[in-house]
Short mmCIF file of C-alpha atoms (C1' of nucleotides) in Angstrom, two decimals:
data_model
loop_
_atom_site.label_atom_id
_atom_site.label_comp_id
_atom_site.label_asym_id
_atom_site.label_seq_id
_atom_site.Cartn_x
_atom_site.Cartn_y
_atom_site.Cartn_z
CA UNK A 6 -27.28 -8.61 29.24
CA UNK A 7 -27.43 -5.49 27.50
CA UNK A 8 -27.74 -3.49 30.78
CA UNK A 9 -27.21 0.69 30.60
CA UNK A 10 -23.24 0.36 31.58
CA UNK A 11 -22.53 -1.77 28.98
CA UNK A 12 -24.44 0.82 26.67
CA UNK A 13 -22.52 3.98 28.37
CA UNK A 14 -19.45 2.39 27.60
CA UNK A 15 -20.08 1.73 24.13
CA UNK A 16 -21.43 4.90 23.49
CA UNK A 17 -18.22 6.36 25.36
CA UNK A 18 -15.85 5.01 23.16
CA UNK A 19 -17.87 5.45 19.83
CA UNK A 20 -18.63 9.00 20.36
CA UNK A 21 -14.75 10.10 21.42
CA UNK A 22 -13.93 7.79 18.16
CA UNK A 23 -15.69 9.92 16.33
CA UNK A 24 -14.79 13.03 17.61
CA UNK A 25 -11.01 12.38 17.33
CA UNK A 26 -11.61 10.74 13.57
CA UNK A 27 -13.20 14.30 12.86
CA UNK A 28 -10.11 16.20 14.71
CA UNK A 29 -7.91 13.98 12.52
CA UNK A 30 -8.34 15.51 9.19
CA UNK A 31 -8.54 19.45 10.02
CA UNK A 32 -5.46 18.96 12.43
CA UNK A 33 -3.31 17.46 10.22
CA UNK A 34 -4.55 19.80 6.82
CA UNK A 35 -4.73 22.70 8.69
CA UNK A 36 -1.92 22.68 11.57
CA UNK A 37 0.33 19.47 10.83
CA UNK A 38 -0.08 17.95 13.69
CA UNK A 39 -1.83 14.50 14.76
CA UNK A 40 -4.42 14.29 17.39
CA UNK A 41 -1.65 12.61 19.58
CA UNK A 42 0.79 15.52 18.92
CA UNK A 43 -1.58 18.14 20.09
CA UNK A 44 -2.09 16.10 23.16
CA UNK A 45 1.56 16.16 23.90
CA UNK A 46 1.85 19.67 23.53
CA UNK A 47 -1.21 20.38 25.71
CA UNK A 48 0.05 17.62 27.78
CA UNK A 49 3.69 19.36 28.26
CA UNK A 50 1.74 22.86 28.79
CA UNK A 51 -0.21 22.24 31.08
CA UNK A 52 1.99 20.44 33.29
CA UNK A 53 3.71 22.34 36.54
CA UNK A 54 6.64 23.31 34.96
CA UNK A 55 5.88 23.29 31.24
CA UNK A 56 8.10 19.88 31.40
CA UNK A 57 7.29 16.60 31.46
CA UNK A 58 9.80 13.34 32.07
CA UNK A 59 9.02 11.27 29.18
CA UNK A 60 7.32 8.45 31.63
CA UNK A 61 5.47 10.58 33.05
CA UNK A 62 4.12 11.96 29.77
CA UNK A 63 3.38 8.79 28.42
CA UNK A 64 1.19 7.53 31.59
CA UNK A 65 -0.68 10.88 31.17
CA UNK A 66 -0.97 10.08 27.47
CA UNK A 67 -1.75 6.50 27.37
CA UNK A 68 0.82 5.49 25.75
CA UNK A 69 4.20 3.33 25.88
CA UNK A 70 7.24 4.91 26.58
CA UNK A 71 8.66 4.45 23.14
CA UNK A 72 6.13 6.20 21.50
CA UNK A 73 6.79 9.40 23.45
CA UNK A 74 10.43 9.03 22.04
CA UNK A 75 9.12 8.40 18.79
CA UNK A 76 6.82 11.35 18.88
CA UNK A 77 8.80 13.95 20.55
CA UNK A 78 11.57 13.87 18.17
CA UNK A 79 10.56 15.10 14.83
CA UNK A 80 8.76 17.60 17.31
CA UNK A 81 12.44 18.66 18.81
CA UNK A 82 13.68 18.48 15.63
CA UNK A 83 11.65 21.64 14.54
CA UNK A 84 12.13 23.17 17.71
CA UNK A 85 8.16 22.71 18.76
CA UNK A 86 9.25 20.66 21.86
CA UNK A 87 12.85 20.79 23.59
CA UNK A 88 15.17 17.96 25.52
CA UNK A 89 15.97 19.09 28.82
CA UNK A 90 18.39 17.50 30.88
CA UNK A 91 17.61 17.35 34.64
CA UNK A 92 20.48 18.37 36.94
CA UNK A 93 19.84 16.02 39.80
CA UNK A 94 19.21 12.58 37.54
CA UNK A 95 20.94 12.34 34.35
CA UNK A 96 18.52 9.50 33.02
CA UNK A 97 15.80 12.01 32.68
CA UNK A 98 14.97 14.13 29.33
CA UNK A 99 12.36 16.51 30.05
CA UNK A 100 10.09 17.50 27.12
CA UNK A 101 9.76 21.14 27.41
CA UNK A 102 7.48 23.42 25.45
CA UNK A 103 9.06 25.71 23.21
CA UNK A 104 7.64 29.08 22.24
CA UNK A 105 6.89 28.15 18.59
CA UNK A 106 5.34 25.21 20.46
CA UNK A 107 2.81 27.22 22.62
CA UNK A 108 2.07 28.97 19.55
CA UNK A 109 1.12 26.00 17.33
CA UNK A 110 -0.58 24.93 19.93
CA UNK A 111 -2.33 27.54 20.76
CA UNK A 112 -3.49 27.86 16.82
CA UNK A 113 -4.28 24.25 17.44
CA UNK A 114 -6.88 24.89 19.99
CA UNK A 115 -8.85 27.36 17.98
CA UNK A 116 -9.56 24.49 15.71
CA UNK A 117 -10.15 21.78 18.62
CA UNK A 118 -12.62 24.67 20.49
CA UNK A 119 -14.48 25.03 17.31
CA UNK A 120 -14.88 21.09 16.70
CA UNK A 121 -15.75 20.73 20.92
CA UNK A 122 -18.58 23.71 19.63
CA UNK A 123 -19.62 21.26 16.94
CA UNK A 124 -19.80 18.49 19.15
CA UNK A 125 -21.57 20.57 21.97
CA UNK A 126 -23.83 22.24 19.67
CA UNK A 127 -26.94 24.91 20.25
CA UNK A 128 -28.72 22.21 21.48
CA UNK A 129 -27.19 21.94 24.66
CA UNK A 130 -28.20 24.23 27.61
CA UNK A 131 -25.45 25.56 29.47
CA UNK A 132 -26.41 23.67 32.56
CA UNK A 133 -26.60 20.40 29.94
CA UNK A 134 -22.79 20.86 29.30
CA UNK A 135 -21.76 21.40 32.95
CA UNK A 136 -23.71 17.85 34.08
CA UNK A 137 -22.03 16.36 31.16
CA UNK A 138 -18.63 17.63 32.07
CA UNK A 139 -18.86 16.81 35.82
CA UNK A 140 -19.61 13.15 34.74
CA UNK A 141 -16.92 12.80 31.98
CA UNK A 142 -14.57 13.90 35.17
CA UNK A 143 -15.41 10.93 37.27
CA UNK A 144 -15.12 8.71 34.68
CA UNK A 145 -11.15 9.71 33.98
CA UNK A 146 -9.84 8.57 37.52
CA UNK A 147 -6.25 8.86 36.61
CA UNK A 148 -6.01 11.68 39.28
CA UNK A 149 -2.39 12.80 38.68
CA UNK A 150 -1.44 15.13 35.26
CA UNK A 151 -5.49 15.21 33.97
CA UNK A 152 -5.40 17.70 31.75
CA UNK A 153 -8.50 19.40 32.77
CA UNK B 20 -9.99 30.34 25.99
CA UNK B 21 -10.21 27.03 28.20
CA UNK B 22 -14.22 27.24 28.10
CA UNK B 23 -16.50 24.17 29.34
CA UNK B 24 -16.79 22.63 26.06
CA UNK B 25 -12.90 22.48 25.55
CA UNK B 26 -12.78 20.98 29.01
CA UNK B 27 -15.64 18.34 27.46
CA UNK B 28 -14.53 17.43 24.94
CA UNK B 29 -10.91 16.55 26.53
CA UNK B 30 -12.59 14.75 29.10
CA UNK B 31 -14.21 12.84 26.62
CA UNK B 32 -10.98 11.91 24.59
CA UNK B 33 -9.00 11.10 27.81
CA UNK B 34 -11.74 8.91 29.36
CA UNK B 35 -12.22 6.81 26.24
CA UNK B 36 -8.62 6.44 25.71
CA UNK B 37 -8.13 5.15 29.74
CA UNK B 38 -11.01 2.93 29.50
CA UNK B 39 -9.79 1.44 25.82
CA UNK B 40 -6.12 1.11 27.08
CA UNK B 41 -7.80 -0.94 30.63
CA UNK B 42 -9.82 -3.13 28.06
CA UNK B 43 -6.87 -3.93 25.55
CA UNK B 44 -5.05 -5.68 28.12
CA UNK B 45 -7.41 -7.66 29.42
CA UNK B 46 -8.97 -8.63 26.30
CA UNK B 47 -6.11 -9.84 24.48
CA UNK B 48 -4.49 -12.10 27.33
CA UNK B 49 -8.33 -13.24 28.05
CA UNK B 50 -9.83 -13.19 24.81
CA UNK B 51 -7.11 -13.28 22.49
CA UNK B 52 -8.97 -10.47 20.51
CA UNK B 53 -8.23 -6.70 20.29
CA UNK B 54 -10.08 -4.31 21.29
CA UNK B 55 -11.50 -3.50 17.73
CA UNK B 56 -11.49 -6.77 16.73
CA UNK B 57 -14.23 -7.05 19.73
CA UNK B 58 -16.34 -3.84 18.02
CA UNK B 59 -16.05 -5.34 14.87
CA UNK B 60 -17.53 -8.75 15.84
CA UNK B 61 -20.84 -6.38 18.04
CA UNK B 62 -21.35 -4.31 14.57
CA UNK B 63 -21.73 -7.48 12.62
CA UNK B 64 -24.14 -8.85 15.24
CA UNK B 65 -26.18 -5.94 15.71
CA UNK B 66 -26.65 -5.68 12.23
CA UNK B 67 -30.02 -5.99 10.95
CA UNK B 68 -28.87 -9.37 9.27
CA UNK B 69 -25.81 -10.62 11.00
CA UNK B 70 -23.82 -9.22 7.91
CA UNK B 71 -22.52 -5.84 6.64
CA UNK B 72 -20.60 -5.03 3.51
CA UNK B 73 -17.20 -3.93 4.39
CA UNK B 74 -17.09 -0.36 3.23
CA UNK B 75 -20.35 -0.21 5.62
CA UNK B 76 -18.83 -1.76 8.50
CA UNK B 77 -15.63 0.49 8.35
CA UNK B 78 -18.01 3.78 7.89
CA UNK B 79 -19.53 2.42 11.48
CA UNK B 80 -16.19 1.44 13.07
CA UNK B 81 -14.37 4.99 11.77
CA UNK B 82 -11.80 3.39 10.49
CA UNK B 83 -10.56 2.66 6.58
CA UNK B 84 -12.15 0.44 4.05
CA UNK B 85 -8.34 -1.37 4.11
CA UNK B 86 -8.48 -1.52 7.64
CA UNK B 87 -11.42 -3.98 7.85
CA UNK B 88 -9.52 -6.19 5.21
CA UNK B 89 -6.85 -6.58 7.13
CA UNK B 90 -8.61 -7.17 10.34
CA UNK B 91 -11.51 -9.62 8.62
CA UNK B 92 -8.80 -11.99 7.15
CA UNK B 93 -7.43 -13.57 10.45
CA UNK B 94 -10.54 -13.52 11.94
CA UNK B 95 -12.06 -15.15 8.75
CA UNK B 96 -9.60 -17.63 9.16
CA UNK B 97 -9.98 -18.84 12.40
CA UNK B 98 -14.05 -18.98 11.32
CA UNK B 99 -15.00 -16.04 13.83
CA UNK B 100 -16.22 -14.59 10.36
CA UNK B 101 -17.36 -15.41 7.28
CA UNK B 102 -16.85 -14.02 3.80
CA UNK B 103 -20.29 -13.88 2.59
CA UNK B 104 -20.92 -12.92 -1.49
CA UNK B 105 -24.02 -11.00 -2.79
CA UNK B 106 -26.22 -12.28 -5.59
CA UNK B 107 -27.49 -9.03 -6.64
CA UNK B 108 -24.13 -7.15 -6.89
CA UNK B 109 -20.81 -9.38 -7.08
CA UNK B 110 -18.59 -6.25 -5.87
CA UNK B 111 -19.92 -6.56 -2.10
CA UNK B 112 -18.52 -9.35 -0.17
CA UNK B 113 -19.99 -9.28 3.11
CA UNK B 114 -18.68 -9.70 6.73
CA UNK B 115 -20.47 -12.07 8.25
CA UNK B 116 -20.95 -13.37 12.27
CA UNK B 117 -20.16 -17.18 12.39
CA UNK B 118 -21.63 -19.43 15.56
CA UNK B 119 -17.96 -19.58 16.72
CA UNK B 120 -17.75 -15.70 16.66
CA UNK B 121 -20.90 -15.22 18.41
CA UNK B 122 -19.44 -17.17 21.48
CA UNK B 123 -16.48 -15.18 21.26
CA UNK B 124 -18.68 -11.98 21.40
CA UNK B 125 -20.32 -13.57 24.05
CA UNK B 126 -17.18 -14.51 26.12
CA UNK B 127 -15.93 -10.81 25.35
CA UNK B 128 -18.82 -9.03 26.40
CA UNK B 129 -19.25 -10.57 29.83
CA UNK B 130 -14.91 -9.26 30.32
CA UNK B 131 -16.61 -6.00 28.75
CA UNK B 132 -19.70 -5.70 31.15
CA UNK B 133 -17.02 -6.39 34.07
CA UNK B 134 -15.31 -3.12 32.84
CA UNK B 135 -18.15 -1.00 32.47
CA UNK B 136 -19.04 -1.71 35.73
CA UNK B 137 -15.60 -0.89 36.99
CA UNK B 138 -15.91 2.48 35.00
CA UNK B 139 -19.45 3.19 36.18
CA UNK B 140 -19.21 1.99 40.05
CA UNK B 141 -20.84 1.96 42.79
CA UNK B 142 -20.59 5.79 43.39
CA UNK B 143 -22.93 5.82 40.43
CA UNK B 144 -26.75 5.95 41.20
CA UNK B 145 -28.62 4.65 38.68
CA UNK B 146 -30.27 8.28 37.55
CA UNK B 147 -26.68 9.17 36.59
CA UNK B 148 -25.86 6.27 34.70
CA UNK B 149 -29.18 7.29 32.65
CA UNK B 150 -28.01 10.81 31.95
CA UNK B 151 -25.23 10.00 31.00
CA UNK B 152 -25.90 7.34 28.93
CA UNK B 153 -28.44 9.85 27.15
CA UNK B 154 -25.95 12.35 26.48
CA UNK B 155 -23.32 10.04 25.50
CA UNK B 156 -25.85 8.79 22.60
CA UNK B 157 -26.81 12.78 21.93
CA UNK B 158 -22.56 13.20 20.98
CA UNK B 159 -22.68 10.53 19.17
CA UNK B 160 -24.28 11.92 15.80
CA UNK B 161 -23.54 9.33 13.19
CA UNK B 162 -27.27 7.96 13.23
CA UNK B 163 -26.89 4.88 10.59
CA UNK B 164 -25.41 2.09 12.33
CA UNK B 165 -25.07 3.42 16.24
CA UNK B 166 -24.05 0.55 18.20
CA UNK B 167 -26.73 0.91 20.77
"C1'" DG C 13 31.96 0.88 48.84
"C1'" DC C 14 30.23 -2.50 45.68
"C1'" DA C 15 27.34 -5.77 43.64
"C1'" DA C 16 22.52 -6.30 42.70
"C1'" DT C 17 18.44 -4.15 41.47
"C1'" DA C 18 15.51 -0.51 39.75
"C1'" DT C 19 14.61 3.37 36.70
"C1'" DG C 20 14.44 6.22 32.41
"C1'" DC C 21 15.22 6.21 27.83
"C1'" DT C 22 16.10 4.32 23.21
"C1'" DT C 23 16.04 0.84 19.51
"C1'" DG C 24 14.87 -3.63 16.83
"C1'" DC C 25 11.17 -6.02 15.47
"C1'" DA C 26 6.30 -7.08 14.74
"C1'" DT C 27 1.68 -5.43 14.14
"C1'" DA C 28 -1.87 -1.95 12.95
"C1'" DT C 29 -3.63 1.47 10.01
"C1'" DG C 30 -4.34 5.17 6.41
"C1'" DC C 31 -3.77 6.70 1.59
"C1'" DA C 32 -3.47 6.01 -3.12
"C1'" DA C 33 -3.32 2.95 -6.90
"C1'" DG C 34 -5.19 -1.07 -9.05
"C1'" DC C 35 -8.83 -4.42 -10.32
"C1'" DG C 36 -13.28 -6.22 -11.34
"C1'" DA C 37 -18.23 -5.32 -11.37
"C1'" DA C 38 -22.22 -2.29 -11.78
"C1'" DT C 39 -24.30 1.93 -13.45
"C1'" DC C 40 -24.76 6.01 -16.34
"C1'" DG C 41 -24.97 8.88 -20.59
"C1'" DC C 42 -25.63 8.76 -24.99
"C1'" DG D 9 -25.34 -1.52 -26.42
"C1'" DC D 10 -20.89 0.59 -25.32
"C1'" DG D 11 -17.46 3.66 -23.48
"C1'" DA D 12 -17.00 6.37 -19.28
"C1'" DT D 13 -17.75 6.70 -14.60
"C1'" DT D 14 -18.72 5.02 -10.06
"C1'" DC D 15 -18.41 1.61 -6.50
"C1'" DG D 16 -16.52 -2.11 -3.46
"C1'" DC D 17 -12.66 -4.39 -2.35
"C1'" DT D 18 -7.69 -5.38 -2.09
"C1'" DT D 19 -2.71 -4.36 -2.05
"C1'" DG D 20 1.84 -1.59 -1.93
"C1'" DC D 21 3.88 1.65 0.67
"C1'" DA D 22 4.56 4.82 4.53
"C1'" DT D 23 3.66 5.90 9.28
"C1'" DA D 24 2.36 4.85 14.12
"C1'" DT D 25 2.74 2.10 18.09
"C1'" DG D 26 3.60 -1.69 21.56
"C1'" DC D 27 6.81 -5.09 23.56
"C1'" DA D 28 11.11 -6.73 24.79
"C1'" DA D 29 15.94 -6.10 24.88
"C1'" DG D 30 19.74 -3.05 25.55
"C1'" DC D 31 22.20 0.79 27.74
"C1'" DA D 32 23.31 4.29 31.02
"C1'" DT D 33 22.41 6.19 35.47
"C1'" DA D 34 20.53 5.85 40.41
"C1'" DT D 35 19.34 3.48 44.39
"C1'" DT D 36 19.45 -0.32 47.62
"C1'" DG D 37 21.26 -4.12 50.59
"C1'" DC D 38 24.89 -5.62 52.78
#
DNA sequence: GCAATATGCTTGCATATGCAAGCGAATCGC
DNA sequence: GCGATTCGCTTGCATATGCAAGCATATTGC
């Protein structure tokens, strides 16, 4: 009943829990940003073109489409993120990194590489953290716009 | 900048979140529960007594004290749970796991085994699944109250 | 070409959740 | 013992998010 998948999945989803619950509080003290928000910028950077159609984004994210409106626009509205029309298809609106985006974000990451460090702590051996990563890999199978 | 432990610890966040997402659907047109409505009802029964006080169950399920209110009442109502009072100390009202609930868990964690074998498939050897089951449990720090 | 359909985005509504304040009960300091 | 503090829980308010409907633009079938 209680068989090892059932336990790796449990343990999956408890320990990103409460990763992102730790995450939570120094993003949003220290850079004013949500979890999710970082995400999006990371999302938007490290996508080909440093644009993302808002479907797009939210598949990547997880999310519903509406919530990528939702979140983008207090984002655009201080010029972290930017609406970009595409010339071929007018129903699209890019979200586009801005330059004071890349820089929050890139603040950002200083505090989520510290908190990884945390989680990943002296106890691990450098070959410990490659197996780990490697398996965390397979388990994400949505191939297209993973951000790693 | 983008070391290995960055790269973990986003691999970590996005293969919760696509696992989560994959379970929500299936558990609320199946099950009629969410998916923390299902991690509520496993705390309670892996519980040394079947019972937690509420500020104890939402330390466990990182999430607010008013959050397990809220989520306790309708399931309290439909008898999943119970509202169960102390007789040492009339502040703690306790969350307990009804016969009814139990089934539901039961019901819910066959739709959840089905999952975690989808995550963890075939490609899997069984070695794997232990390793990273093991360091799964070794991120997941927050000792009182582990799931598994 | 044009109607029918599909796609991308936004918005109204309902639900979920955190924070801070409030309330009652237990504990502490004296 | 009694006022002050702490603790557990609940509730008011604000924010976050999904779903379904609506709207504009593209694509398809004929």
């Amino acid at each position: 009943m209680t068989d090892i998948r059932i336990t790796s999945a449990l343990r999956l989803l408890q320990a990103a829990d409460e990763f992102r619950a730790g995450l939570a509080g120094e993003f949003s003290s220290v850079h004013g940003i949500s979890v999710n928000e970082f995400l999006m910028l990371l999302h938007v950077q490290r996508s080909s073109k440093q644009r993302l159609a808002r479907v797009e984004l939210a598949k990547r994210m997880h999310v519903s489409a509406s919530t990528v409106t939702r979140m983008a626009a207090p984002m655009e509205k201080i010029r972290l993120l930017s609406r970009d029309v595409d010339e071929r298809d007018a129903r699209i609106v890019f979200v586009a990194l801005t330059e004071a985006g890349a820089e929050r974000l890139a603040d950002a990451l200083v505090t989520f590489a510290k908190r990884a460090g945390y989680l990943l702590d002296d106890r691990w051996q450098g070959s410990e953290v490659e197996q780990l990563s490697e398996m965390l890999r397979r388990l994400a199978p949505g191939a297209a716009g993973t951000l790693t």
